[in-house]
Amino acid sequence: ELATALNNRGQIKYFRVEFAAAVEDYTAAIERQPGFEVPYYNRGLVLYRLGCFDEAMKDFRKVLELNPQFEDAAVSLKQAILDKEEKLNRGY
């Protein structure tokens, strides 16, 4: 399946710290198979690392909409919310 291959290629780019390229692959996987929750999660992780908390939270929420049992997405969503609040509290 092409969506899985794109997601896997995104993972390789993520581990190489090629975040923009990884996001492109995850997005392409999502476009190919919108019901596949894993690339949403992976893209959310990259966006989180880049400090794009709102976008990351949107992806994590989509994961949980598609698969409410995806525990890592629930944990990541909670962390993104906390980190966004911390960033706001510090005035960034």
mmCIF file of N, CA and C in Angstrom:
data_model
loop_
_atom_site.group_PDB
_atom_site.id
_atom_site.type_symbol
_atom_site.label_atom_id
_atom_site.label_comp_id
_atom_site.label_asym_id
_atom_site.label_seq_id
_atom_site.Cartn_x
_atom_site.Cartn_y
_atom_site.Cartn_z
ATOM 1 N N GLU A 1 0.839 -1.193 0.000
ATOM 2 C CA GLU A 1 0.000 0.000 0.000
ATOM 3 C C GLU A 1 0.879 1.250 0.000
ATOM 4 N N LEU A 2 0.546 2.153 -0.894
ATOM 5 C CA LEU A 2 1.346 3.369 -1.053
ATOM 6 C C LEU A 2 1.355 4.235 0.207
ATOM 7 N N ALA A 3 0.223 4.338 0.882
ATOM 8 C CA ALA A 3 0.168 5.171 2.089
ATOM 9 C C ALA A 3 1.143 4.664 3.152
ATOM 10 N N THR A 4 1.224 3.362 3.309
ATOM 11 C CA THR A 4 2.159 2.782 4.281
ATOM 12 C C THR A 4 3.599 3.067 3.871
ATOM 13 N N ALA A 5 3.887 2.939 2.583
ATOM 14 C CA ALA A 5 5.245 3.207 2.096
ATOM 15 C C ALA A 5 5.622 4.678 2.319
ATOM 16 N N LEU A 6 4.694 5.570 2.055
ATOM 17 C CA LEU A 6 4.958 6.998 2.274
ATOM 18 C C LEU A 6 5.183 7.287 3.757
ATOM 19 N N ASN A 7 4.361 6.674 4.609
ATOM 20 C CA ASN A 7 4.535 6.845 6.052
ATOM 21 C C ASN A 7 5.902 6.333 6.486
ATOM 22 N N ASN A 8 6.289 5.169 5.991
ATOM 23 C CA ASN A 8 7.576 4.588 6.369
ATOM 24 C C ASN A 8 8.739 5.453 5.887
ATOM 25 N N ARG A 9 8.612 6.001 4.681
ATOM 26 C CA ARG A 9 9.658 6.890 4.174
ATOM 27 C C ARG A 9 9.725 8.154 5.033
ATOM 28 N N GLY A 10 8.561 8.628 5.472
ATOM 29 C CA GLY A 10 8.535 9.775 6.379
ATOM 30 C C GLY A 10 9.266 9.483 7.671
ATOM 31 N N GLN A 11 9.115 8.263 8.170
ATOM 32 C CA GLN A 11 9.803 7.874 9.402
ATOM 33 C C GLN A 11 11.314 7.944 9.228
ATOM 34 N N ILE A 12 11.799 7.471 8.103
ATOM 35 C CA ILE A 12 13.242 7.520 7.840
ATOM 36 C C ILE A 12 13.713 8.968 7.839
ATOM 37 N N LYS A 13 12.953 9.832 7.186
ATOM 38 C CA LYS A 13 13.330 11.249 7.134
ATOM 39 C C LYS A 13 13.252 11.881 8.521
ATOM 40 N N TYR A 14 12.262 11.494 9.305
ATOM 41 C CA TYR A 14 12.139 11.996 10.673
ATOM 42 C C TYR A 14 13.385 11.637 11.484
ATOM 43 N N PHE A 15 13.816 10.381 11.380
ATOM 44 C CA PHE A 15 14.995 9.944 12.140
ATOM 45 C C PHE A 15 16.272 10.622 11.652
ATOM 46 N N ARG A 16 16.269 11.091 10.417
ATOM 47 C CA ARG A 16 17.409 11.845 9.875
ATOM 48 C C ARG A 16 17.294 13.338 10.205
ATOM 49 N N VAL A 17 16.279 13.715 10.955
ATOM 50 C CA VAL A 17 15.997 15.095 11.341
ATOM 51 C C VAL A 17 15.708 15.954 10.105
ATOM 52 N N GLU A 18 15.091 15.339 9.108
ATOM 53 C CA GLU A 18 14.638 16.045 7.910
ATOM 54 C C GLU A 18 13.136 16.267 8.077
ATOM 55 N N PHE A 19 12.803 17.190 8.993
ATOM 56 C CA PHE A 19 11.411 17.330 9.423
ATOM 57 C C PHE A 19 10.469 17.788 8.317
ATOM 58 N N ALA A 20 10.872 18.762 7.526
ATOM 59 C CA ALA A 20 9.982 19.254 6.458
ATOM 60 C C ALA A 20 9.679 18.136 5.462
ATOM 61 N N ALA A 21 10.692 17.374 5.093
ATOM 62 C CA ALA A 21 10.493 16.270 4.149
ATOM 63 C C ALA A 21 9.621 15.178 4.771
ATOM 64 N N ALA A 22 9.798 14.924 6.053
ATOM 65 C CA ALA A 22 8.971 13.929 6.736
ATOM 66 C C ALA A 22 7.508 14.360 6.736
ATOM 67 N N VAL A 23 7.259 15.632 7.038
ATOM 68 C CA VAL A 23 5.880 16.143 7.034
ATOM 69 C C VAL A 23 5.266 15.981 5.650
ATOM 70 N N GLU A 24 6.036 16.238 4.609
ATOM 71 C CA GLU A 24 5.529 16.066 3.244
ATOM 72 C C GLU A 24 5.100 14.623 2.996
ATOM 73 N N ASP A 25 5.913 13.670 3.419
ATOM 74 C CA ASP A 25 5.571 12.260 3.217
ATOM 75 C C ASP A 25 4.356 11.862 4.045
ATOM 76 N N TYR A 26 4.289 12.305 5.281
ATOM 77 C CA TYR A 26 3.121 11.979 6.113
ATOM 78 C C TYR A 26 1.853 12.576 5.505
ATOM 79 N N THR A 27 1.955 13.800 5.019
ATOM 80 C CA THR A 27 0.798 14.449 4.407
ATOM 81 C C THR A 27 0.374 13.702 3.142
ATOM 82 N N ALA A 28 1.343 13.265 2.354
ATOM 83 C CA ALA A 28 1.028 12.494 1.143
ATOM 84 C C ALA A 28 0.348 11.171 1.511
ATOM 85 N N ALA A 29 0.808 10.540 2.585
ATOM 86 C CA ALA A 29 0.180 9.286 3.042
ATOM 87 C C ALA A 29 -1.259 9.539 3.469
ATOM 88 N N ILE A 30 -1.493 10.646 4.158
ATOM 89 C CA ILE A 30 -2.847 11.008 4.605
ATOM 90 C C ILE A 30 -3.749 11.267 3.396
ATOM 91 N N GLU A 31 -3.220 11.990 2.411
ATOM 92 C CA GLU A 31 -4.012 12.270 1.209
ATOM 93 C C GLU A 31 -4.365 10.976 0.474
ATOM 94 N N ARG A 32 -3.449 10.033 0.484
ATOM 95 C CA ARG A 32 -3.664 8.756 -0.200
ATOM 96 C C ARG A 32 -4.688 7.891 0.537
ATOM 97 N N GLN A 33 -4.621 7.924 1.870
ATOM 98 C CA GLN A 33 -5.499 7.077 2.684
ATOM 99 C C GLN A 33 -5.924 7.857 3.936
ATOM 100 N N PRO A 34 -6.966 8.698 3.827
ATOM 101 C CA PRO A 34 -7.358 9.585 4.932
ATOM 102 C C PRO A 34 -7.780 8.867 6.221
ATOM 103 N N GLY A 35 -8.132 7.604 6.151
ATOM 104 C CA GLY A 35 -8.540 6.876 7.340
ATOM 105 C C GLY A 35 -7.402 6.179 8.068
ATOM 106 N N PHE A 36 -6.181 6.343 7.602
ATOM 107 C CA PHE A 36 -4.981 5.711 8.178
ATOM 108 C C PHE A 36 -4.444 6.652 9.248
ATOM 109 N N GLU A 37 -4.599 6.255 10.521
ATOM 110 C CA GLU A 37 -4.287 7.169 11.616
ATOM 111 C C GLU A 37 -2.800 7.372 11.875
ATOM 112 N N VAL A 38 -1.964 6.420 11.508
ATOM 113 C CA VAL A 38 -0.544 6.483 11.865
ATOM 114 C C VAL A 38 0.169 7.706 11.285
ATOM 115 N N PRO A 39 -0.025 8.054 10.001
ATOM 116 C CA PRO A 39 0.682 9.248 9.518
ATOM 117 C C PRO A 39 0.209 10.547 10.181
ATOM 118 N N TYR A 40 -1.042 10.601 10.629
ATOM 119 C CA TYR A 40 -1.493 11.766 11.388
ATOM 120 C C TYR A 40 -0.690 11.863 12.688
ATOM 121 N N TYR A 41 -0.531 10.732 13.353
ATOM 122 C CA TYR A 41 0.226 10.708 14.606
ATOM 123 C C TYR A 41 1.677 11.132 14.368
ATOM 124 N N ASN A 42 2.287 10.542 13.350
ATOM 125 C CA ASN A 42 3.689 10.853 13.071
ATOM 126 C C ASN A 42 3.873 12.319 12.682
ATOM 127 N N ARG A 43 2.955 12.835 11.871
ATOM 128 C CA ARG A 43 3.042 14.248 11.495
ATOM 129 C C ARG A 43 2.850 15.117 12.740
ATOM 130 N N GLY A 44 1.942 14.723 13.608
ATOM 131 C CA GLY A 44 1.739 15.450 14.853
ATOM 132 C C GLY A 44 2.993 15.500 15.705
ATOM 133 N N LEU A 45 3.732 14.407 15.739
ATOM 134 C CA LEU A 45 4.975 14.381 16.511
ATOM 135 C C LEU A 45 5.996 15.375 15.967
ATOM 136 N N VAL A 46 6.114 15.426 14.642
ATOM 137 C CA VAL A 46 7.055 16.373 14.035
ATOM 138 C C VAL A 46 6.614 17.804 14.336
ATOM 139 N N LEU A 47 5.333 18.083 14.136
ATOM 140 C CA LEU A 47 4.827 19.431 14.389
ATOM 141 C C LEU A 47 5.023 19.825 15.853
ATOM 142 N N TYR A 48 4.821 18.874 16.748
ATOM 143 C CA TYR A 48 5.052 19.115 18.172
ATOM 144 C C TYR A 48 6.516 19.498 18.420
ATOM 145 N N ARG A 49 7.419 18.727 17.840
ATOM 146 C CA ARG A 49 8.848 19.005 18.029
ATOM 147 C C ARG A 49 9.235 20.367 17.481
ATOM 148 N N LEU A 50 8.521 20.816 16.452
ATOM 149 C CA LEU A 50 8.789 22.125 15.863
ATOM 150 C C LEU A 50 8.103 23.256 16.631
ATOM 151 N N GLY A 51 7.348 22.896 17.674
ATOM 152 C CA GLY A 51 6.663 23.905 18.476
ATOM 153 C C GLY A 51 5.353 24.387 17.875
ATOM 154 N N CYS A 52 4.857 23.677 16.876
ATOM 155 C CA CYS A 52 3.577 24.017 16.228
ATOM 156 C C CYS A 52 2.468 23.262 16.961
ATOM 157 N N PHE A 53 2.200 23.710 18.185
ATOM 158 C CA PHE A 53 1.319 22.947 19.070
ATOM 159 C C PHE A 53 -0.112 22.837 18.553
ATOM 160 N N ASP A 54 -0.662 23.908 18.002
ATOM 161 C CA ASP A 54 -2.041 23.846 17.514
ATOM 162 C C ASP A 54 -2.187 22.822 16.395
ATOM 163 N N GLU A 55 -1.245 22.839 15.454
ATOM 164 C CA GLU A 55 -1.294 21.889 14.352
ATOM 165 C C GLU A 55 -1.095 20.458 14.851
ATOM 166 N N ALA A 56 -0.172 20.296 15.790
ATOM 167 C CA ALA A 56 0.072 18.970 16.364
ATOM 168 C C ALA A 56 -1.175 18.447 17.068
ATOM 169 N N MET A 57 -1.821 19.311 17.851
ATOM 170 C CA MET A 57 -3.028 18.892 18.574
ATOM 171 C C MET A 57 -4.132 18.508 17.601
ATOM 172 N N LYS A 58 -4.231 19.219 16.488
ATOM 173 C CA LYS A 58 -5.231 18.879 15.474
ATOM 174 C C LYS A 58 -4.984 17.468 14.942
ATOM 175 N N ASP A 59 -3.714 17.143 14.658
ATOM 176 C CA ASP A 59 -3.399 15.799 14.175
ATOM 177 C C ASP A 59 -3.661 14.744 15.236
ATOM 178 N N PHE A 60 -3.269 15.001 16.476
ATOM 179 C CA PHE A 60 -3.507 14.020 17.536
ATOM 180 C C PHE A 60 -5.003 13.791 17.756
ATOM 181 N N ARG A 61 -5.780 14.853 17.660
ATOM 182 C CA ARG A 61 -7.247 14.706 17.801
ATOM 183 C C ARG A 61 -7.824 13.878 16.662
ATOM 184 N N LYS A 62 -7.275 14.069 15.457
ATOM 185 C CA LYS A 62 -7.745 13.281 14.310
ATOM 186 C C LYS A 62 -7.433 11.806 14.514
ATOM 187 N N VAL A 63 -6.248 11.515 15.048
ATOM 188 C CA VAL A 63 -5.888 10.123 15.352
ATOM 189 C C VAL A 63 -6.931 9.511 16.279
ATOM 190 N N LEU A 64 -7.257 10.231 17.337
ATOM 191 C CA LEU A 64 -8.197 9.716 18.340
ATOM 192 C C LEU A 64 -9.613 9.610 17.784
ATOM 193 N N GLU A 65 -9.949 10.464 16.827
ATOM 194 C CA GLU A 65 -11.241 10.349 16.147
ATOM 195 C C GLU A 65 -11.282 9.045 15.336
ATOM 196 N N LEU A 66 -10.175 8.748 14.661
ATOM 197 C CA LEU A 66 -10.100 7.541 13.838
ATOM 198 C C LEU A 66 -9.928 6.277 14.677
ATOM 199 N N ASN A 67 -9.184 6.401 15.789
ATOM 200 C CA ASN A 67 -8.886 5.243 16.638
ATOM 201 C C ASN A 67 -8.814 5.702 18.096
ATOM 202 N N PRO A 68 -9.948 5.682 18.794
ATOM 203 C CA PRO A 68 -9.975 6.151 20.193
ATOM 204 C C PRO A 68 -9.057 5.362 21.134
ATOM 205 N N GLN A 69 -8.606 4.188 20.724
ATOM 206 C CA GLN A 69 -7.733 3.359 21.566
ATOM 207 C C GLN A 69 -6.244 3.659 21.375
ATOM 208 N N PHE A 70 -5.901 4.633 20.546
ATOM 209 C CA PHE A 70 -4.507 4.959 20.230
ATOM 210 C C PHE A 70 -3.929 5.749 21.405
ATOM 211 N N GLU A 71 -3.420 5.018 22.402
ATOM 212 C CA GLU A 71 -2.999 5.612 23.673
ATOM 213 C C GLU A 71 -1.873 6.635 23.513
ATOM 214 N N ASP A 72 -0.904 6.360 22.640
ATOM 215 C CA ASP A 72 0.204 7.304 22.454
ATOM 216 C C ASP A 72 -0.297 8.655 21.954
ATOM 217 N N ALA A 73 -1.332 8.637 21.125
ATOM 218 C CA ALA A 73 -1.892 9.898 20.633
ATOM 219 C C ALA A 73 -2.555 10.672 21.768
ATOM 220 N N ALA A 74 -3.233 9.961 22.661
ATOM 221 C CA ALA A 74 -3.871 10.621 23.809
ATOM 222 C C ALA A 74 -2.815 11.252 24.707
ATOM 223 N N VAL A 75 -1.739 10.534 24.950
ATOM 224 C CA VAL A 75 -0.653 11.059 25.784
ATOM 225 C C VAL A 75 -0.001 12.261 25.110
ATOM 226 N N SER A 76 0.245 12.153 23.814
ATOM 227 C CA SER A 76 0.880 13.251 23.078
ATOM 228 C C SER A 76 -0.015 14.486 23.044
ATOM 229 N N LEU A 77 -1.312 14.281 22.897
ATOM 230 C CA LEU A 77 -2.251 15.401 22.904
ATOM 231 C C LEU A 77 -2.199 16.123 24.247
ATOM 232 N N LYS A 78 -2.232 15.370 25.330
ATOM 233 C CA LYS A 78 -2.169 15.983 26.663
ATOM 234 C C LYS A 78 -0.878 16.774 26.839
ATOM 235 N N GLN A 79 0.227 16.221 26.375
ATOM 236 C CA GLN A 79 1.517 16.899 26.511
ATOM 237 C C GLN A 79 1.556 18.170 25.674
ATOM 238 N N ALA A 80 1.012 18.112 24.471
ATOM 239 C CA ALA A 80 0.992 19.300 23.616
ATOM 240 C C ALA A 80 0.159 20.412 24.245
ATOM 241 N N ILE A 81 -0.961 20.043 24.852
ATOM 242 C CA ILE A 81 -1.800 21.033 25.529
ATOM 243 C C ILE A 81 -1.032 21.676 26.684
ATOM 244 N N LEU A 82 -0.373 20.859 27.483
ATOM 245 C CA LEU A 82 0.408 21.381 28.611
ATOM 246 C C LEU A 82 1.536 22.286 28.142
ATOM 247 N N ASP A 83 2.243 21.855 27.100
ATOM 248 C CA ASP A 83 3.375 22.646 26.610
ATOM 249 C C ASP A 83 2.908 23.958 25.980
ATOM 250 N N LYS A 84 1.766 23.934 25.312
ATOM 251 C CA LYS A 84 1.219 25.173 24.752
ATOM 252 C C LYS A 84 0.874 26.145 25.875
ATOM 253 N N GLU A 85 0.239 25.639 26.925
ATOM 254 C CA GLU A 85 -0.101 26.489 28.077
ATOM 255 C C GLU A 85 1.156 27.064 28.715
ATOM 256 N N GLU A 86 2.170 26.240 28.859
ATOM 257 C CA GLU A 86 3.439 26.695 29.446
ATOM 258 C C GLU A 86 4.052 27.790 28.584
ATOM 259 N N LYS A 87 4.021 27.607 27.275
ATOM 260 C CA LYS A 87 4.570 28.593 26.343
ATOM 261 C C LYS A 87 3.806 29.915 26.481
ATOM 262 N N LEU A 88 2.485 29.824 26.567
ATOM 263 C CA LEU A 88 1.663 31.039 26.718
ATOM 264 C C LEU A 88 1.935 31.728 28.052
ATOM 265 N N ASN A 89 2.070 30.920 29.112
ATOM 266 C CA ASN A 89 2.336 31.478 30.436
ATOM 267 C C ASN A 89 3.668 32.216 30.502
ATOM 268 N N ARG A 90 4.609 31.740 29.709
ATOM 269 C CA ARG A 90 5.923 32.392 29.682
ATOM 270 C C ARG A 90 5.966 33.568 28.726
ATOM 271 N N GLY A 91 4.878 33.777 27.996
ATOM 272 C CA GLY A 91 4.788 34.926 27.106
ATOM 273 C C GLY A 91 5.489 34.770 25.773
ATOM 274 N N TYR A 92 5.702 33.539 25.337
ATOM 275 C CA TYR A 92 6.355 33.306 24.036
ATOM 276 C C TYR A 92 5.356 33.441 22.916
#
